[in-house]
Coordinates of C-alpha atoms in Angstrom, one line a residue:
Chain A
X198 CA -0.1 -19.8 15.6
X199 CA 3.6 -18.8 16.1
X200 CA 3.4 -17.1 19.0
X201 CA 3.3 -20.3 21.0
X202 CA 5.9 -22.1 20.2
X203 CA 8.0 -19.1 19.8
X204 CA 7.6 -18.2 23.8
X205 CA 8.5 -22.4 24.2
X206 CA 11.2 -22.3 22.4
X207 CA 12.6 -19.0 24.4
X208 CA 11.6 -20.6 27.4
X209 CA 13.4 -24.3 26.6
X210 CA 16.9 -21.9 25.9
X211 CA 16.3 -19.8 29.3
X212 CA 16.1 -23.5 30.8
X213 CA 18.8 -24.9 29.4
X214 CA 20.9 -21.9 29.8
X215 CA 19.9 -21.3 33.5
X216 CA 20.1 -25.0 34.0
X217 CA 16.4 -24.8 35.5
X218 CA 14.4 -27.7 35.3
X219 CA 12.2 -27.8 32.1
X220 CA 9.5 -29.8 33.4
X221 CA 9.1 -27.7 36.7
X222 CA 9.4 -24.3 34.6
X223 CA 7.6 -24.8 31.4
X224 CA 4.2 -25.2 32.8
X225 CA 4.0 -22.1 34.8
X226 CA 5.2 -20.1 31.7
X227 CA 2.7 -22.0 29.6
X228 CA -0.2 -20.8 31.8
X229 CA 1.0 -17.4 32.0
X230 CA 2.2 -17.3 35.5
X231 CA 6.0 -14.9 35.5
X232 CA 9.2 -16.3 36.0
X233 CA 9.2 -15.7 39.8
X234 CA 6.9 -17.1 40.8
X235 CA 8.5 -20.6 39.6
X236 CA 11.8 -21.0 41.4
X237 CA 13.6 -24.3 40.6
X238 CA 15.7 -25.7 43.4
X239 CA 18.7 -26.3 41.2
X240 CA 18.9 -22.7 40.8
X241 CA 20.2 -22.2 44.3
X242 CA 23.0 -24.6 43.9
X243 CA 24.1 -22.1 40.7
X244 CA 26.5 -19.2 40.2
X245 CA 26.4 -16.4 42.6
X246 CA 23.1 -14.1 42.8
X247 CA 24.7 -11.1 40.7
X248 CA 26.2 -13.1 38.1
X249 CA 23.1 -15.4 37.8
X250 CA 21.2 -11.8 37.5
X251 CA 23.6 -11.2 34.8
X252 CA 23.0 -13.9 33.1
X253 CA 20.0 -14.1 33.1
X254 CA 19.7 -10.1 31.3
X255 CA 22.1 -11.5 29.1
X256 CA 19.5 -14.4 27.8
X257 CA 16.6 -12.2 27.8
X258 CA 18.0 -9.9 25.5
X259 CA 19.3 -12.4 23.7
X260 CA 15.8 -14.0 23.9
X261 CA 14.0 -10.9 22.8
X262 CA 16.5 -10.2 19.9
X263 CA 15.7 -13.4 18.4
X264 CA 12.1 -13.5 19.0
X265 CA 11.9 -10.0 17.1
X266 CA 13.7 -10.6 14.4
X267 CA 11.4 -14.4 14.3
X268 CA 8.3 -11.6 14.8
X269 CA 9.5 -9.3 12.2
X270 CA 9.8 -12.2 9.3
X271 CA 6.7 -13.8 10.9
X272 CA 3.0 -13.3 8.6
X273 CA 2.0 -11.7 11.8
X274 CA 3.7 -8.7 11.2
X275 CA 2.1 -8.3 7.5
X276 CA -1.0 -8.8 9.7
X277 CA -0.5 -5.6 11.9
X278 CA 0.1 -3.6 8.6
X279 CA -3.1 -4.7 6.9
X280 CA -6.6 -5.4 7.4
X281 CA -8.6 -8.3 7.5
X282 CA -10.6 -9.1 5.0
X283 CA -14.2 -8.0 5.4
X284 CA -16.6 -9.8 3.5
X285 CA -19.6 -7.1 3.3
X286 CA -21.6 -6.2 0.5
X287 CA -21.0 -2.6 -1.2
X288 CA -22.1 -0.1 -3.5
X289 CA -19.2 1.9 -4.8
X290 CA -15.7 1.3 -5.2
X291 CA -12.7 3.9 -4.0
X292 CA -9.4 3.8 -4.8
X293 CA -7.6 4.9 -1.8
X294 CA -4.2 4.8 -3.1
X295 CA -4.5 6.8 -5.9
X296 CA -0.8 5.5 -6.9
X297 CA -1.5 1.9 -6.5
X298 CA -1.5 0.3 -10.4
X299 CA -3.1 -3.2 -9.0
X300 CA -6.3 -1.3 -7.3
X301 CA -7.1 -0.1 -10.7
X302 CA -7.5 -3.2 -12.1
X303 CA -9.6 -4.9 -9.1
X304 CA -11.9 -1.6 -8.9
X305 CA -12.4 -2.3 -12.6
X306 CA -12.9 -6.4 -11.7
X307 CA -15.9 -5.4 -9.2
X308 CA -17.3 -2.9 -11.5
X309 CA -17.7 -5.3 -14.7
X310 CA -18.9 -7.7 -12.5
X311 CA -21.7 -6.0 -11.4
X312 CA -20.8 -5.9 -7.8
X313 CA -20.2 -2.6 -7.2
X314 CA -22.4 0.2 -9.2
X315 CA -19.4 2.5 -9.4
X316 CA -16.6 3.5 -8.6
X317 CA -15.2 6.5 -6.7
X318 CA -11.8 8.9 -7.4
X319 CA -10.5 11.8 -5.3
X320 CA -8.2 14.7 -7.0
X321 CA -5.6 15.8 -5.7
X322 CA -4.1 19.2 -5.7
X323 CA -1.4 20.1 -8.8
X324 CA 2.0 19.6 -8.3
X325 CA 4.9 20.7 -10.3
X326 CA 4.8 17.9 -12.9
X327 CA 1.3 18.8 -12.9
X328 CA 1.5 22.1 -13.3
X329 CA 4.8 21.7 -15.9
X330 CA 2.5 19.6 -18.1
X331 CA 4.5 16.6 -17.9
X332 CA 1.6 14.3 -16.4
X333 CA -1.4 14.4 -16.0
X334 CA -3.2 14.5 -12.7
X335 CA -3.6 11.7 -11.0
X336 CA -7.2 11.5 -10.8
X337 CA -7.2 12.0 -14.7
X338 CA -4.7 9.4 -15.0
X339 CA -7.2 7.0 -12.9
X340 CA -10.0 7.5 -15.0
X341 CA -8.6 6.9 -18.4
X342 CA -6.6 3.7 -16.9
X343 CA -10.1 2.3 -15.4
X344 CA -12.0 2.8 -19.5
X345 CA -9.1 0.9 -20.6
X346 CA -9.3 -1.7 -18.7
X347 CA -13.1 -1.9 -19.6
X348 CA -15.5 -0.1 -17.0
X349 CA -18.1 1.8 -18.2
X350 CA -17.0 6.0 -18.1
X351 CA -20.5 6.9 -16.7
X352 CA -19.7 5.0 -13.6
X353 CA -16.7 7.0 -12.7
X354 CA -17.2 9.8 -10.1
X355 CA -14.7 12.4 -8.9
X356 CA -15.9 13.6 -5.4
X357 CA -15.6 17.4 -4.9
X358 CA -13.2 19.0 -3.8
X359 CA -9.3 17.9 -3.9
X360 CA -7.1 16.1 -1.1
X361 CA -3.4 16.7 -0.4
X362 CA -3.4 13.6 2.1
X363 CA -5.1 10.6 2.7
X364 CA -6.5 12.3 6.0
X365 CA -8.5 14.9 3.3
X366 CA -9.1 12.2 1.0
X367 CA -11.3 10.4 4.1
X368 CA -13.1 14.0 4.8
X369 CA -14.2 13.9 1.2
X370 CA -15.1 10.6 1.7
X371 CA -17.0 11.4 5.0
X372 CA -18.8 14.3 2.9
X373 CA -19.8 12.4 0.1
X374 CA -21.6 9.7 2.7
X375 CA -23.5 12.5 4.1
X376 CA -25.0 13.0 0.4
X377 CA -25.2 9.9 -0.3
X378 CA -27.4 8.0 2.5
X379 CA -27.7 4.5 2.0
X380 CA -24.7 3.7 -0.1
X381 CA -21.5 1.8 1.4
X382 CA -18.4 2.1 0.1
X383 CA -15.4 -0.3 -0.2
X384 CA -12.1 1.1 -0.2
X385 CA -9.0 -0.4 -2.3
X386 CA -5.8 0.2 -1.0
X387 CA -2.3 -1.1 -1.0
X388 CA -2.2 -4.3 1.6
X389 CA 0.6 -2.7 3.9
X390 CA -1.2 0.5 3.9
X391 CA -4.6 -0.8 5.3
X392 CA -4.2 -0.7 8.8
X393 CA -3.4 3.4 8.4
X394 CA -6.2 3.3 5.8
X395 CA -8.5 2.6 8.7
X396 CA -6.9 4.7 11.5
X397 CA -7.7 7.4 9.2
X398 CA -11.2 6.6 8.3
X399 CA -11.7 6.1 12.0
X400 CA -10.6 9.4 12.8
X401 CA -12.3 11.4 9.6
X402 CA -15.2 9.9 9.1
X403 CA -18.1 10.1 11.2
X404 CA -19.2 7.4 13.5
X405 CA -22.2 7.2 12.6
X406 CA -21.2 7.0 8.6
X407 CA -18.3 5.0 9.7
X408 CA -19.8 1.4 9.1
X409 CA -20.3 1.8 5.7
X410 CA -16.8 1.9 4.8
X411 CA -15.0 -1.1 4.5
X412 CA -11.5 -1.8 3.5
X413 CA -10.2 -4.4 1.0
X414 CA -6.3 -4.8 1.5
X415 CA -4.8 -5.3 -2.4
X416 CA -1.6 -7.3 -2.8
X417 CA 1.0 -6.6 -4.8
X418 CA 1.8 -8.7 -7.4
X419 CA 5.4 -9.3 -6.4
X420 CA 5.0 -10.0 -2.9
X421 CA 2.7 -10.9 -0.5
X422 CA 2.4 -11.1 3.9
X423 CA 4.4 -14.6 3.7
X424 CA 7.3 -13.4 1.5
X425 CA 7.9 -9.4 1.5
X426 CA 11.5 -9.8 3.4
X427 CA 12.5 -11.8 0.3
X428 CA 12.0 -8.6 -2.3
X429 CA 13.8 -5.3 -1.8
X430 CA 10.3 -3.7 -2.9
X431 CA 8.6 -5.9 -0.5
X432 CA 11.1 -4.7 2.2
X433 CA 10.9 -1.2 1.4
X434 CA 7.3 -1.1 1.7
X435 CA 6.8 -3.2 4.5
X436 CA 9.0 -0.7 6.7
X437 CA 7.4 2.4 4.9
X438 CA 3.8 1.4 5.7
X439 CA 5.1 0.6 9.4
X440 CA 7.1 4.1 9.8
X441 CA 3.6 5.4 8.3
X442 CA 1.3 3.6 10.7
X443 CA 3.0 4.3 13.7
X444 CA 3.2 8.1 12.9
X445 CA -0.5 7.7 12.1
X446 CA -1.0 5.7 15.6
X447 CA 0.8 8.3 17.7
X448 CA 0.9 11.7 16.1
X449 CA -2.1 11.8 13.9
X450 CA -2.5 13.8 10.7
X451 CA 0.1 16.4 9.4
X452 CA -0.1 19.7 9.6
X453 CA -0.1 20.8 5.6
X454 CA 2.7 23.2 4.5
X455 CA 1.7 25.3 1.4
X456 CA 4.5 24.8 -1.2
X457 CA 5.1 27.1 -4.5
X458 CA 5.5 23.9 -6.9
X459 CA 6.8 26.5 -9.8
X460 CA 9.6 24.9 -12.0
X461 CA 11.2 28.3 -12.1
X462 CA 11.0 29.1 -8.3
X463 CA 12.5 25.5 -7.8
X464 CA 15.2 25.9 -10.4
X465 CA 15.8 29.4 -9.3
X466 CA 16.7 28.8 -6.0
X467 CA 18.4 25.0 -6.3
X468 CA 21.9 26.8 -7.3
X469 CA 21.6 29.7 -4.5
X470 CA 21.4 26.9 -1.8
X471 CA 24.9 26.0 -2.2
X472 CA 26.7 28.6 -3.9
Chain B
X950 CA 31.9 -8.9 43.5
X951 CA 29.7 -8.7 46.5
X952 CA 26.1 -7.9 46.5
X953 CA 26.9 -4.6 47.7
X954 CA 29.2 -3.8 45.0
X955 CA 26.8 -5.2 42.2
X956 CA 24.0 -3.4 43.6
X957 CA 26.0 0.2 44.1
X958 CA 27.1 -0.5 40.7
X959 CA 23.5 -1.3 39.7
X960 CA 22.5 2.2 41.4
X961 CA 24.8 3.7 39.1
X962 CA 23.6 2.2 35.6
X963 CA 20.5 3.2 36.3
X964 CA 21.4 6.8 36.9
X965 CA 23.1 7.0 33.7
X966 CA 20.8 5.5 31.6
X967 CA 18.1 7.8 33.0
X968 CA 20.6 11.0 32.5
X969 CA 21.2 9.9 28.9
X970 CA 17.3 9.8 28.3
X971 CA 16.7 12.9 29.9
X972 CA 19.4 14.4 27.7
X973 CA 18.2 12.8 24.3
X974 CA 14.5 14.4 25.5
X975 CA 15.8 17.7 25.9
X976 CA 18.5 17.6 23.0
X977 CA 16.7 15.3 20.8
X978 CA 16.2 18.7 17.9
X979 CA 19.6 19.3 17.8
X980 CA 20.5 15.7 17.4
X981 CA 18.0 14.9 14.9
X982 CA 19.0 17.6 12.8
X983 CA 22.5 17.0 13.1
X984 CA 21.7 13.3 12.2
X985 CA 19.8 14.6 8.9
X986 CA 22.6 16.9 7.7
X987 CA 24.8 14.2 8.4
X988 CA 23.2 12.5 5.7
X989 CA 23.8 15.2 2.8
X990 CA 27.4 15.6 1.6
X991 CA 25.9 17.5 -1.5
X992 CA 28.9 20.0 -2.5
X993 CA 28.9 23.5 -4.6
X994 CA 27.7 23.0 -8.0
X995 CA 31.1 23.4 -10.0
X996 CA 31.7 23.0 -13.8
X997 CA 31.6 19.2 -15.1
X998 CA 31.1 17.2 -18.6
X999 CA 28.1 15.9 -16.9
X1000 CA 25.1 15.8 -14.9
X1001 CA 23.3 12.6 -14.3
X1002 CA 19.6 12.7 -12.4
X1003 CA 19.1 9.9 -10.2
X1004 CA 16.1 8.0 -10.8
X1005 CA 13.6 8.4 -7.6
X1006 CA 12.5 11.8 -7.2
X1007 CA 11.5 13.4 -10.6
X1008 CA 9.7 15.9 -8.5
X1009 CA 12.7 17.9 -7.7
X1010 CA 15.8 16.3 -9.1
X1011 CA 15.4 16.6 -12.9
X1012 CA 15.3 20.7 -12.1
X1013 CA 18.6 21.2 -10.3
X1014 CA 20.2 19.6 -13.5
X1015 CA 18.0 22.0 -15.6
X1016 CA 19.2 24.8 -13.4
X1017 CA 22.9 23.7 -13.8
X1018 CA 22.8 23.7 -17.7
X1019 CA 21.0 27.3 -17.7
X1020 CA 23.8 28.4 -15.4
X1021 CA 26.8 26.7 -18.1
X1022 CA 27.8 24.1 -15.1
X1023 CA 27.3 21.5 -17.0
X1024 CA 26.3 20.3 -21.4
X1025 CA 24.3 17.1 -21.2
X1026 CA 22.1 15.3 -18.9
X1027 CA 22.3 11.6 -17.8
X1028 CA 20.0 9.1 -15.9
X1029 CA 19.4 6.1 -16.4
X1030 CA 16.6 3.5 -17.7
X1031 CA 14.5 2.2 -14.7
X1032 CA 12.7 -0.8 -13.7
X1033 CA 9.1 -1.0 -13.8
X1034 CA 6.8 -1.0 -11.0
X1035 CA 3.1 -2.2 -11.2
X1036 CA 2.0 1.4 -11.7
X1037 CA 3.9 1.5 -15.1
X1038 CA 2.8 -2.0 -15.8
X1039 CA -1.1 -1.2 -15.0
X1040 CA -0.1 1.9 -17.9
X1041 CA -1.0 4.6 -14.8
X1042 CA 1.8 6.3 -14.9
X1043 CA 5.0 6.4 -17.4
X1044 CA 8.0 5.0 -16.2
X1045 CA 10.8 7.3 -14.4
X1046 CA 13.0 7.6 -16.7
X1047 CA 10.8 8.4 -19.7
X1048 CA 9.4 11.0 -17.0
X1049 CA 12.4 12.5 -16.6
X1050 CA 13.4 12.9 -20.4
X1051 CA 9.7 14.6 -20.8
X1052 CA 10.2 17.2 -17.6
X1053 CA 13.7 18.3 -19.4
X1054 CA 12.6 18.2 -23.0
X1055 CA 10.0 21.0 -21.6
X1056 CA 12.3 22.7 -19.4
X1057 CA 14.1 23.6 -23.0
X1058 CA 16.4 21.0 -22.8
X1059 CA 17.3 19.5 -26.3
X1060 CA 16.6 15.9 -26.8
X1061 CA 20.2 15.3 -28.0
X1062 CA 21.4 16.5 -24.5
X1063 CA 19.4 14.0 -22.8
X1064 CA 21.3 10.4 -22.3
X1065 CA 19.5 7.0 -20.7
X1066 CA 21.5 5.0 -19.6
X1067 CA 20.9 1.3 -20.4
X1068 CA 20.5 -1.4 -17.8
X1069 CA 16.8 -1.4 -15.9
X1070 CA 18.2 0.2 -13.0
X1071 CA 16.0 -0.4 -9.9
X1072 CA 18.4 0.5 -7.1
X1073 CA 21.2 3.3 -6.4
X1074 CA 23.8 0.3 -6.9
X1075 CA 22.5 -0.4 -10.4
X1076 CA 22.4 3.5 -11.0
X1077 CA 26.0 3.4 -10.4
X1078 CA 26.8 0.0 -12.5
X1079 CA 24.5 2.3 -15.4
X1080 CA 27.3 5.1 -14.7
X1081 CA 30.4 2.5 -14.6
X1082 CA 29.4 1.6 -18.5
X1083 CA 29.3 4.9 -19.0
X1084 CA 32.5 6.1 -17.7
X1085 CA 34.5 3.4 -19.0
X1086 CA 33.5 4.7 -22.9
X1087 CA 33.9 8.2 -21.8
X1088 CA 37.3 8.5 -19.6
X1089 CA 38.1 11.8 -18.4
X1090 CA 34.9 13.2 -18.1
X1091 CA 33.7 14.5 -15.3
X1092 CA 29.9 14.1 -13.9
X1093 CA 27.6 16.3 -11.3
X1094 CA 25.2 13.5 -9.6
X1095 CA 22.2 15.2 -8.4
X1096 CA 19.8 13.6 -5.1
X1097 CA 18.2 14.3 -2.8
X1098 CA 20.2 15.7 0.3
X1099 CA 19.2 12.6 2.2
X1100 CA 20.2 10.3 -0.6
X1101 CA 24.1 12.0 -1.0
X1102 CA 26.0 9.8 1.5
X1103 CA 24.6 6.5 0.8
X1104 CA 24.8 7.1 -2.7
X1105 CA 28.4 8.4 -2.3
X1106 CA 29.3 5.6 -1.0
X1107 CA 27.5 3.3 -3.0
X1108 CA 29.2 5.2 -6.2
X1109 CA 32.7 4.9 -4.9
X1110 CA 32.4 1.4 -3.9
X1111 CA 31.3 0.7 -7.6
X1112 CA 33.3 3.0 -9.6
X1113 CA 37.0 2.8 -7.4
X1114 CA 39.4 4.8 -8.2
X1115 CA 37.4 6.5 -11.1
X1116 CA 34.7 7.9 -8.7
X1117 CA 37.6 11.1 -8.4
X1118 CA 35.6 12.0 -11.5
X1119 CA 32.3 13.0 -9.8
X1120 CA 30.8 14.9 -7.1
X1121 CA 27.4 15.3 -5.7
X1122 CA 24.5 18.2 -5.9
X1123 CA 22.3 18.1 -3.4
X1124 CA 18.6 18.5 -4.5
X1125 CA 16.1 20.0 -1.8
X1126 CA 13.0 18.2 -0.7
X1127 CA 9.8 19.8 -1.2
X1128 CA 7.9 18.8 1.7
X1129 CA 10.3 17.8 4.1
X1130 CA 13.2 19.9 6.2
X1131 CA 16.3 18.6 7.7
X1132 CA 15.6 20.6 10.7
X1133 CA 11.9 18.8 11.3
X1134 CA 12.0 15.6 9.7
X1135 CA 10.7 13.7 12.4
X1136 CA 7.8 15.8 12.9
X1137 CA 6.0 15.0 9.6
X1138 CA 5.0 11.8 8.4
X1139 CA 6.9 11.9 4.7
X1140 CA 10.0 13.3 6.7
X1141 CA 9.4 10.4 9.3
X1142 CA 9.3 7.6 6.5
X1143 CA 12.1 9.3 4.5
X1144 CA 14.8 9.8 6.8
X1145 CA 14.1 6.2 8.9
X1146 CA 14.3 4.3 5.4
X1147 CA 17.3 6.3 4.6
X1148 CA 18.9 5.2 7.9
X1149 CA 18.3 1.7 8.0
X1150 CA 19.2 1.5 4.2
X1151 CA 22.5 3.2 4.7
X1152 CA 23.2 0.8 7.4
X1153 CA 22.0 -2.4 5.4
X1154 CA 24.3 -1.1 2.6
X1155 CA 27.2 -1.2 4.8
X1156 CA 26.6 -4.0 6.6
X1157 CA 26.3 -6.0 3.2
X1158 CA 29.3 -5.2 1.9
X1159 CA 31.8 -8.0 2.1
X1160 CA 35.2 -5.5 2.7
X1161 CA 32.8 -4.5 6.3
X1162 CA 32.0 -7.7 6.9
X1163 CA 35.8 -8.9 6.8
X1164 CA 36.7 -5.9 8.7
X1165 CA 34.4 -6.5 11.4
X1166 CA 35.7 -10.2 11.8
X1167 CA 39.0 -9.2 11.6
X1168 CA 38.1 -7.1 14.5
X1169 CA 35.8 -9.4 16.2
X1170 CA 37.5 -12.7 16.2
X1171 CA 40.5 -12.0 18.1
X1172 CA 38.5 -10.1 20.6
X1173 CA 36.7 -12.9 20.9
X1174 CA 39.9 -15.2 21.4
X1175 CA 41.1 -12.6 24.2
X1176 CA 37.6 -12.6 26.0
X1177 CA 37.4 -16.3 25.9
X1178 CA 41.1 -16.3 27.2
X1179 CA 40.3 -13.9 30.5
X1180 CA 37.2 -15.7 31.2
X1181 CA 39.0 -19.4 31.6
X1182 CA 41.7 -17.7 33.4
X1183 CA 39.2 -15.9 36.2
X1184 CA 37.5 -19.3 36.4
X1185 CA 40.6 -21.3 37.1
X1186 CA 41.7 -18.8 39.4
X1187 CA 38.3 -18.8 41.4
X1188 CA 38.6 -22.7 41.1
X1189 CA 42.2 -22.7 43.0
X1190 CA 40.8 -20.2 45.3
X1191 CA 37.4 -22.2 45.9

């Protein structure tokens, strides 16, 4: 653990900074006890009381801007983005990022290796590339990637209906439980996107349906919870899934905007905007 | 300073620290808008050799360069080769560039209007090396860049840092997000993740660049000296007076 000697080592620099006494102070912040309530004696023979405050506000910022920036490069804070891994047997597979290349391939792992008996896609509305012709739906795109890589086409289900957001993918999901008693489901997601992943199914999926849903956190292939700050992709998504997850936290699901996704429309208006 | 004094002027930091959270509660629209239009320094669509589609958003970018060569603003179409990602090497989806060339080729685009740019470009930097090659075998001509409104500043800057004195010879079209408004950013979760990425990257950009760097030492260091300075003389002098 980190965490430990990380408050020690903030502690050690508040002592030698506010000349306390190490062996008098560290003890008391070891067992939890606030600064107060440990009051060397060499403190009173210090600065004066306003500039010792000062000080002291100085170091703890100081203090806390290191420990963040030690927190924020830390495996810890991989850990708050993703889920633990939960070692429970399933039935079907989902693939809860529908853009995620690497769940593909581990759906289609657990499907050739009998573990799972199928595996479980969502569609999601048509867009303007969509609608253009220029690629095919996602879902679509899913399927054919999962028979290349081997898995058998009969085990491939759509669920009904279509999802604009993950928050409607996890009401599909919470439908298709309710006709499907018995089964439990694993979904695959994108490692820094777990943690939301399960805010979501927490809120969308019935409680009584919700503990047969599990999550398994993929890693990407370029990165992973010890190295992400060392990648620009790794950043990127590390500070995407935690804008994501604390919007998820604290304000919930969106409220879904219909958009005319017509090329004209688009094209149409993109000139008027300025001119 | 007595205790008086530093309390009083305590009393007084506190007060304006909670009036300046007050006001950011009560303004915070205005100043989140005016922090998202800050971003976009997308100009009129004028006439140019040129218009080159930055990789990233084929959604919505690709179709104001479609809409500039319908209106005769522009003759060919630039944007340059990409980078795969695990998607494109799973085979899910094509690769952005090759997207790109396949929205315009059915927009009614011609293929010979349609340029990539060599290089594996995975950032806006690289987009603008991609352009630099470019430029340097075609001098005098002019190019449109088209972004998103978000992406305009950083990518201006980005561009002129790269391309010097030659970055006279472009401008920047502002492409408009589908799902997310300047005016509400921060109450949807795309707009959320959009605009803070956009922030923080704009700010890593700068303060990566060596010339900011050196500035801000140049600036730094002898303030430094100075504070140093006043502080050993105010000891000294409350020495003597001790």
């Amino acid at each position: 653990m980190l965490s430990r000697p990380l408050i020690a080592l903030i502690a050690l620099a508040r002592c030698a900074l506010l000349r306390y006494d190490a062996k008098v102070f560290l003890p008391g912040f070891w067992c939890g006890m606030s600064v107060s309530k440990v009051v060397p004696e060499s403190a009173a023979t210090g600065p004066s009381a306003p500039r010792r405050t000062f000080r002291r506000r100085w170091l703890l910022s100081i203090s806390l801007m290191v420990a963040g920036v030690l927190f924020v490069i830390s495996p810890f804070s991989a850990k708050l983005l993703q889920v633990a891994h939960q070692d429970s047997a399933f039935d079907f597979v989902m693939i809860g990022d529908l853009h995620c290349g690497q769940c593909y391939r581990e759906a289609a792992n657990l499907s050739k290796s009998a573990a799972a008996e199928g595996i479980l896609l969502y569609a999601e509305p048509a867009k303007r590339l969509e609608l253009l012709g220029a690629i095919l739906p996602i879902d679509e795109l899913g399927r054919r990637k999962l028979i290349a890589d081997g898995v058998d086409e009969r085990a491939i289900q759509v669920i009904d209906g279509t999802a604009q957001s993950d928050w409607q993918a996890g009401r599909l999901l919470d439908d298709w439980l309710r006709t499907h008693p018995d089964k439990r489901v694993i979904i695959l997601t994108n490692a820094f996107g777990s943690r939301r992943w399960s805010i979501i199914l927490d809120r969308t999926v019935a409680s009584s349906l919700r503990a047969r849903v599990f999550i398994e956190a993929v890693q990407d292939p370029r990165y992973n919870s010890t190295n992400w700050w060392s990648s620009r992709t790794g950043l990127k998504t590390f500070f995407n899934g935690l804008f994501r997850l604390a919007y998820a936290t604290c304000a919930g699901e969106d409220q879904t905007v219909p958009i005319d996704w017509s090329a004209e429309k688009y094209e149409s208006a993109a000139l008027k905007q300025r001119s | 300073m007595t205790i008086r004094h530093f309390r009083f002027r305590r009393f007084q930091v506190t007060i304006l620290c909670l009036t300046v959270v007050v006001a950011l509660g009560f303004f915070h629209a205005p100043l989140l808008t005016f922090a998202a239009n800050w971003l976009d320094v997308g100009v009129t669509p004028e006439k140019s050799d040129y218009v080159m589609v930055l990789p990233g958003g084929a959604d919505n970018r690709p179709f104001v360069a479609v809409a500039m060569i319908h209106a005769g603003l522009a003759n060919e179409i630039l944007t340059a080769q990409t980078e795969t990602d695990p998607a494109n090497d799973e085979g899910l989806v094509p690769t952005t560039d090759v997207m790109i060339r396949r929205i315009l080729t059915r927009r009614g685009i011609r293929d010979e209007q349609i340029h990539i740019l060599p290089g594996k470009s995975s950032s806006t930097w690289t987009d603008a090396l991609a352009l630099r090659t470019f430029m340097q075998t075609h001098p005098h001509s002019t190019v449109a860049i088209v972004t998103d409104g978000y992406h305009t500043r950083r990518s201006r800057w980005v561009f002129h840092r790269v391309l010097g004195p030659e970055a006279t010879r472009i401008f920047f079209i502002s492409a408009v997000t589908d799902d997310v408004s300047p005016d509400r950013w921060w109450k949807s979760e795309a707009g959320l993740t959009i605009y803070l990425s956009e922030f923080c990257k704009f700010a890593i950009y700068i303060l990566t660049d060596k010339m900011v760097i050196l500035f801000l030492a140049a600036i730094a260091i002898p303030l430094a000296v100075c504070a140093v300075i006043i502080v050993g003389k105010r000891k000294s002098a409350e020495h003597l007076r001790g």
